[in-house]
Amino acid sequence: MDQYQGKYNTKSTSVKRLMREATELQEATEDYSAHPLDENLFEWHFTIRGPPDSDFAEGVYHGRILLPAEYPMKPPNIILLTPNGRFEVNKKICLSISGHHPETWQPSWSIRTALLALIAFMPTPGIGTIGSLDFTPEERKKLAAKSQSYVCPECGKITDELATGVSKPATEEEKSLIDCVAFKAEEVQEPNNSGETEGETTVPEDTSLPSLRQRASALHSPLETAGANVLDGASTSVNSGNFQAPAHTANISILDQHRSLIIMIVVMAIGLLVLRRLILI
Amino acid sequence: MGDEVREADGEKRVEAPTNQDNLIMEQQRQIEEEISEAIPLVGVKEDLLCALEKEYAADPIYTMKAKDLSSKYSSIRRMRPDGNCFFRAFAYAYFERLLTNKDEYKSFYDIVSKSKDDLIELGFPQFTLEDFYDTFMEVVERIGGGEMAQDELYELFNVTGQSNYIVVYLRLITSGKLQRDADFYLNFIDGNRTMTAFCHQEVEPMFKESDHIHIIALSAALNVGVRVRYMDRGDSAQVIAHDFPEGTTPAVHLLYRPGHYDILYEH
């Protein structure tokens, strides 16, 4: 914990709490491990083993945990990095209690609770929840086998992150919590998004970019798909990624910038090609 | 021209099927943020009559009630309306009292120092419970140490992290009491929820508003009498008082206006 001394206000309840959790989680178990990044106590990397007796049983999944400044009053966000066929990768998902009481994270939960809940939640059906994927069992098993070879630039080979023979199963109380936890992606819709889509963002043109199409096809929410169809009549349902553009989080606005950059480069490249052609002829 | 634009806007809004619930939630979140920026967690002590008459200048019923209230109370301290106002008001008002009341401090200290083990016994996750307990007791001990002054308490309660930790711990104590005496308290909750489910949904999460049942359980658990003055649109010229638990001498006086609690100070 020494690396955080002096860098963070140790009187802050969030800092104290995260350092406490880091100490608690220092020793990896066979089911999960998690540690804060050296340079940032508010970003963690974690590794979980897929739940036994499921399509994910062979899988080892790696991801990031982003802790809000208000933690533990506000829930952590989880981002999976290993393709798994259940959650989209590189997309924030957060915990909530399922059913009629969403958004009820409790400060007495912890990163450990969140990870145990995530493991338990993996085999549940995605049924179109934002950020969920409904891959077939075969595809999931294939991804599970492949996941073993995933290497994180920060943490290295992820299979080394889990311990063997060290087990800290959920307590009875944790189990009852875990049972009612659900995960979903962060909402990215805004009231004024229709305007923005048609405005300065030139998103409809970019369906030809493979990287964007990939991200778009990962979205399965029927609602978002419908929305995109109306706004962008000519495109197919695959184009639902457009809806990601108008976002209120800093993350996504960076994404937006990247996107326009890519578009600019592509347009310039086309322009140059056309120019060259004209000159050559 | 302007009209045309507006019309076009309107049309598009109808076309784009946005999820209304999400929009409402998003808007609510924005409103909450605006509120939290505008109002401190715990406000300064204000003259009661002056504060309320200004607020209700155009409202005869409330003005009448403000007058009635001012015959019994001299000042008011406003709380941030963030759903935690009851717990925060309770903690602040009672801690303020404990600064000068040594006898009461001792019995309160005995009750809260035992509370952790009781909660662990009930199955609360020990690891995080200790985190909240430690911060809570740190504050309690500083109050008892006699070194804390009024304005220090005020500052401490306006540091978001610590202030919220105190709220969390009071929520846990409330939840513990409700679960321990579930047979009794189940009579007061709607629907077919178990007490544990009720606590998970209505008591333990932050920013969830408090109802009578929260007040009864917390005041009983800590043996601290609470008098709530209800100020609403009712006909009576008086501001009705309700004591929790019934028949006790109130140590904390709160003003309730629909959806919100503030602290009251007697003459």
PDB file of N, CA, C and O in Angstrom, chain A residues 248-280:
ATOM      1  N   HIS A 248     -23.132  10.955 -22.028  1.00  0.00           N
ATOM      2  CA  HIS A 248     -22.817  11.971 -21.049  1.00  0.00           C
ATOM      3  C   HIS A 248     -21.550  11.655 -20.282  1.00  0.00           C
ATOM      4  O   HIS A 248     -21.106  12.431 -19.479  1.00  0.00           O
ATOM      5  N   THR A 249     -20.989  10.481 -20.515  1.00  0.00           N
ATOM      6  CA  THR A 249     -19.792  10.179 -19.751  1.00  0.00           C
ATOM      7  C   THR A 249     -18.576  10.650 -20.514  1.00  0.00           C
ATOM      8  O   THR A 249     -18.566  10.701 -21.731  1.00  0.00           O
ATOM      9  N   ALA A 250     -17.548  10.979 -19.772  1.00  0.00           N
ATOM     10  CA  ALA A 250     -16.324  11.465 -20.367  1.00  0.00           C
ATOM     11  C   ALA A 250     -15.751  10.420 -21.302  1.00  0.00           C
ATOM     12  O   ALA A 250     -15.321  10.712 -22.410  1.00  0.00           O
ATOM     13  N   ASN A 251     -15.824   9.151 -20.837  1.00  0.00           N
ATOM     14  CA  ASN A 251     -15.309   8.049 -21.626  1.00  0.00           C
ATOM     15  C   ASN A 251     -15.809   8.068 -23.041  1.00  0.00           C
ATOM     16  O   ASN A 251     -15.081   7.912 -23.993  1.00  0.00           O
ATOM     17  N   ILE A 252     -17.133   8.206 -23.160  1.00  0.00           N
ATOM     18  CA  ILE A 252     -17.728   8.069 -24.459  1.00  0.00           C
ATOM     19  C   ILE A 252     -17.417   9.295 -25.297  1.00  0.00           C
ATOM     20  O   ILE A 252     -17.316   9.207 -26.502  1.00  0.00           O
ATOM     21  N   SER A 253     -17.291  10.450 -24.650  1.00  0.00           N
ATOM     22  CA  SER A 253     -16.999  11.597 -25.485  1.00  0.00           C
ATOM     23  C   SER A 253     -15.591  11.495 -26.072  1.00  0.00           C
ATOM     24  O   SER A 253     -15.331  11.977 -27.163  1.00  0.00           O
ATOM     25  N   ILE A 254     -14.725  10.814 -25.339  1.00  0.00           N
ATOM     26  CA  ILE A 254     -13.397  10.541 -25.898  1.00  0.00           C
ATOM     27  C   ILE A 254     -13.554   9.611 -27.101  1.00  0.00           C
ATOM     28  O   ILE A 254     -12.959   9.795 -28.151  1.00  0.00           O
ATOM     29  N   LEU A 255     -14.449   8.637 -26.926  1.00  0.00           N
ATOM     30  CA  LEU A 255     -14.737   7.705 -28.000  1.00  0.00           C
ATOM     31  C   LEU A 255     -15.215   8.450 -29.242  1.00  0.00           C
ATOM     32  O   LEU A 255     -14.852   8.142 -30.368  1.00  0.00           O
ATOM     33  N   ASP A 256     -16.071   9.443 -28.964  1.00  0.00           N
ATOM     34  CA  ASP A 256     -16.593  10.270 -30.025  1.00  0.00           C
ATOM     35  C   ASP A 256     -15.476  10.963 -30.797  1.00  0.00           C
ATOM     36  O   ASP A 256     -15.469  10.989 -32.020  1.00  0.00           O
ATOM     37  N   GLN A 257     -14.553  11.509 -30.014  1.00  0.00           N
ATOM     38  CA  GLN A 257     -13.437  12.193 -30.629  1.00  0.00           C
ATOM     39  C   GLN A 257     -12.649  11.243 -31.515  1.00  0.00           C
ATOM     40  O   GLN A 257     -12.302  11.558 -32.650  1.00  0.00           O
ATOM     41  N   HIS A 258     -12.390  10.065 -30.981  1.00  0.00           N
ATOM     42  CA  HIS A 258     -11.664   9.057 -31.755  1.00  0.00           C
ATOM     43  C   HIS A 258     -12.387   8.754 -33.045  1.00  0.00           C
ATOM     44  O   HIS A 258     -11.801   8.636 -34.105  1.00  0.00           O
ATOM     45  N   ARG A 259     -13.698   8.633 -32.896  1.00  0.00           N
ATOM     46  CA  ARG A 259     -14.479   8.275 -34.070  1.00  0.00           C
ATOM     47  C   ARG A 259     -14.359   9.337 -35.146  1.00  0.00           C
ATOM     48  O   ARG A 259     -14.116   9.040 -36.309  1.00  0.00           O
ATOM     49  N   SER A 260     -14.512  10.605 -34.747  1.00  0.00           N
ATOM     50  CA  SER A 260     -14.445  11.633 -35.775  1.00  0.00           C
ATOM     51  C   SER A 260     -13.047  11.707 -36.376  1.00  0.00           C
ATOM     52  O   SER A 260     -12.889  12.024 -37.553  1.00  0.00           O
ATOM     53  N   LEU A 261     -12.055  11.378 -35.540  1.00  0.00           N
ATOM     54  CA  LEU A 261     -10.680  11.358 -36.034  1.00  0.00           C
ATOM     55  C   LEU A 261     -10.543  10.300 -37.134  1.00  0.00           C
ATOM     56  O   LEU A 261      -9.999  10.557 -38.214  1.00  0.00           O
ATOM     57  N   ILE A 262     -11.072   9.102 -36.838  1.00  0.00           N
ATOM     58  CA  ILE A 262     -10.995   8.011 -37.816  1.00  0.00           C
ATOM     59  C   ILE A 262     -11.690   8.423 -39.105  1.00  0.00           C
ATOM     60  O   ILE A 262     -11.178   8.255 -40.218  1.00  0.00           O
ATOM     61  N   ILE A 263     -12.869   9.015 -38.939  1.00  0.00           N
ATOM     62  CA  ILE A 263     -13.626   9.430 -40.119  1.00  0.00           C
ATOM     63  C   ILE A 263     -12.820  10.434 -40.938  1.00  0.00           C
ATOM     64  O   ILE A 263     -12.726  10.334 -42.162  1.00  0.00           O
ATOM     65  N   MET A 264     -12.213  11.386 -40.217  1.00  0.00           N
ATOM     66  CA  MET A 264     -11.422  12.399 -40.904  1.00  0.00           C
ATOM     67  C   MET A 264     -10.302  11.759 -41.716  1.00  0.00           C
ATOM     68  O   MET A 264     -10.063  12.100 -42.878  1.00  0.00           O
ATOM     69  N   ILE A 265      -9.615  10.817 -41.070  1.00  0.00           N
ATOM     70  CA  ILE A 265      -8.492  10.160 -41.748  1.00  0.00           C
ATOM     71  C   ILE A 265      -8.974   9.424 -42.987  1.00  0.00           C
ATOM     72  O   ILE A 265      -8.387   9.531 -44.071  1.00  0.00           O
ATOM     73  N   VAL A 266     -10.095   8.708 -42.819  1.00  0.00           N
ATOM     74  CA  VAL A 266     -10.613   7.940 -43.966  1.00  0.00           C
ATOM     75  C   VAL A 266     -10.993   8.878 -45.110  1.00  0.00           C
ATOM     76  O   VAL A 266     -10.639   8.650 -46.271  1.00  0.00           O
ATOM     77  N   VAL A 267     -11.690   9.968 -44.749  1.00  0.00           N
ATOM     78  CA  VAL A 267     -12.112  10.924 -45.776  1.00  0.00           C
ATOM     79  C   VAL A 267     -10.890  11.519 -46.480  1.00  0.00           C
ATOM     80  O   VAL A 267     -10.851  11.637 -47.710  1.00  0.00           O
ATOM     81  N   MET A 268      -9.880  11.850 -45.672  1.00  0.00           N
ATOM     82  CA  MET A 268      -8.671  12.412 -46.263  1.00  0.00           C
ATOM     83  C   MET A 268      -7.995  11.413 -47.193  1.00  0.00           C
ATOM     84  O   MET A 268      -7.547  11.764 -48.284  1.00  0.00           O
ATOM     85  N   ALA A 269      -7.942  10.167 -46.763  1.00  0.00           N
ATOM     86  CA  ALA A 269      -7.316   9.125 -47.577  1.00  0.00           C
ATOM     87  C   ALA A 269      -8.035   8.997 -48.912  1.00  0.00           C
ATOM     88  O   ALA A 269      -7.414   8.944 -49.985  1.00  0.00           O
ATOM     89  N   ILE A 270      -9.383   8.989 -48.839  1.00  0.00           N
ATOM     90  CA  ILE A 270     -10.168   8.887 -50.070  1.00  0.00           C
ATOM     91  C   ILE A 270      -9.877  10.079 -50.972  1.00  0.00           C
ATOM     92  O   ILE A 270      -9.637   9.951 -52.179  1.00  0.00           O
ATOM     93  N   GLY A 271      -9.864  11.259 -50.321  1.00  0.00           N
ATOM     94  CA  GLY A 271      -9.580  12.482 -51.064  1.00  0.00           C
ATOM     95  C   GLY A 271      -8.238  12.416 -51.779  1.00  0.00           C
ATOM     96  O   GLY A 271      -8.124  12.742 -52.974  1.00  0.00           O
ATOM     97  N   LEU A 272      -7.228  11.964 -51.072  1.00  0.00           N
ATOM     98  CA  LEU A 272      -5.890  11.850 -51.649  1.00  0.00           C
ATOM     99  C   LEU A 272      -5.885  10.875 -52.827  1.00  0.00           C
ATOM    100  O   LEU A 272      -5.282  11.134 -53.877  1.00  0.00           O
ATOM    101  N   LEU A 273      -6.586   9.748 -52.638  1.00  0.00           N
ATOM    102  CA  LEU A 273      -6.641   8.744 -53.709  1.00  0.00           C
ATOM    103  C   LEU A 273      -7.273   9.342 -54.966  1.00  0.00           C
ATOM    104  O   LEU A 273      -6.779   9.184 -56.083  1.00  0.00           O
ATOM    105  N   VAL A 274      -8.386  10.046 -54.730  1.00  0.00           N
ATOM    106  CA  VAL A 274      -9.086  10.664 -55.852  1.00  0.00           C
ATOM    107  C   VAL A 274      -8.167  11.663 -56.546  1.00  0.00           C
ATOM    108  O   VAL A 274      -8.052  11.691 -57.775  1.00  0.00           O
ATOM    109  N   LEU A 275      -7.500  12.452 -55.742  1.00  0.00           N
ATOM    110  CA  LEU A 275      -6.586  13.476 -56.254  1.00  0.00           C
ATOM    111  C   LEU A 275      -5.486  12.847 -57.091  1.00  0.00           C
ATOM    112  O   LEU A 275      -5.176  13.283 -58.203  1.00  0.00           O
ATOM    113  N   ARG A 276      -4.929  11.755 -56.514  1.00  0.00           N
ATOM    114  CA  ARG A 276      -3.823  11.097 -57.202  1.00  0.00           C
ATOM    115  C   ARG A 276      -4.300  10.606 -58.562  1.00  0.00           C
ATOM    116  O   ARG A 276      -3.651  10.756 -59.595  1.00  0.00           O
ATOM    117  N   ARG A 277      -5.496  10.015 -58.531  1.00  0.00           N
ATOM    118  CA  ARG A 277      -6.078   9.482 -59.743  1.00  0.00           C
ATOM    119  C   ARG A 277      -6.192  10.597 -60.791  1.00  0.00           C
ATOM    120  O   ARG A 277      -5.823  10.424 -61.943  1.00  0.00           O
ATOM    121  N   LEU A 278      -6.753  11.715 -60.377  1.00  0.00           N
ATOM    122  CA  LEU A 278      -6.958  12.826 -61.288  1.00  0.00           C
ATOM    123  C   LEU A 278      -5.630  13.282 -61.879  1.00  0.00           C
ATOM    124  O   LEU A 278      -5.513  13.507 -63.084  1.00  0.00           O
ATOM    125  N   ILE A 279      -4.646  13.423 -60.995  1.00  0.00           N
ATOM    126  CA  ILE A 279      -3.349  13.916 -61.451  1.00  0.00           C
ATOM    127  C   ILE A 279      -2.689  12.915 -62.385  1.00  0.00           C
ATOM    128  O   ILE A 279      -2.143  13.268 -63.445  1.00  0.00           O
ATOM    129  N   LEU A 280      -2.771  11.651 -62.031  1.00  0.00           N
ATOM    130  CA  LEU A 280      -2.114  10.606 -62.823  1.00  0.00           C
ATOM    131  C   LEU A 280      -2.718  10.504 -64.210  1.00  0.00           C
ATOM    132  O   LEU A 280      -2.032  10.299 -65.189  1.00  0.00           O
TER     133      LEU A 280
END
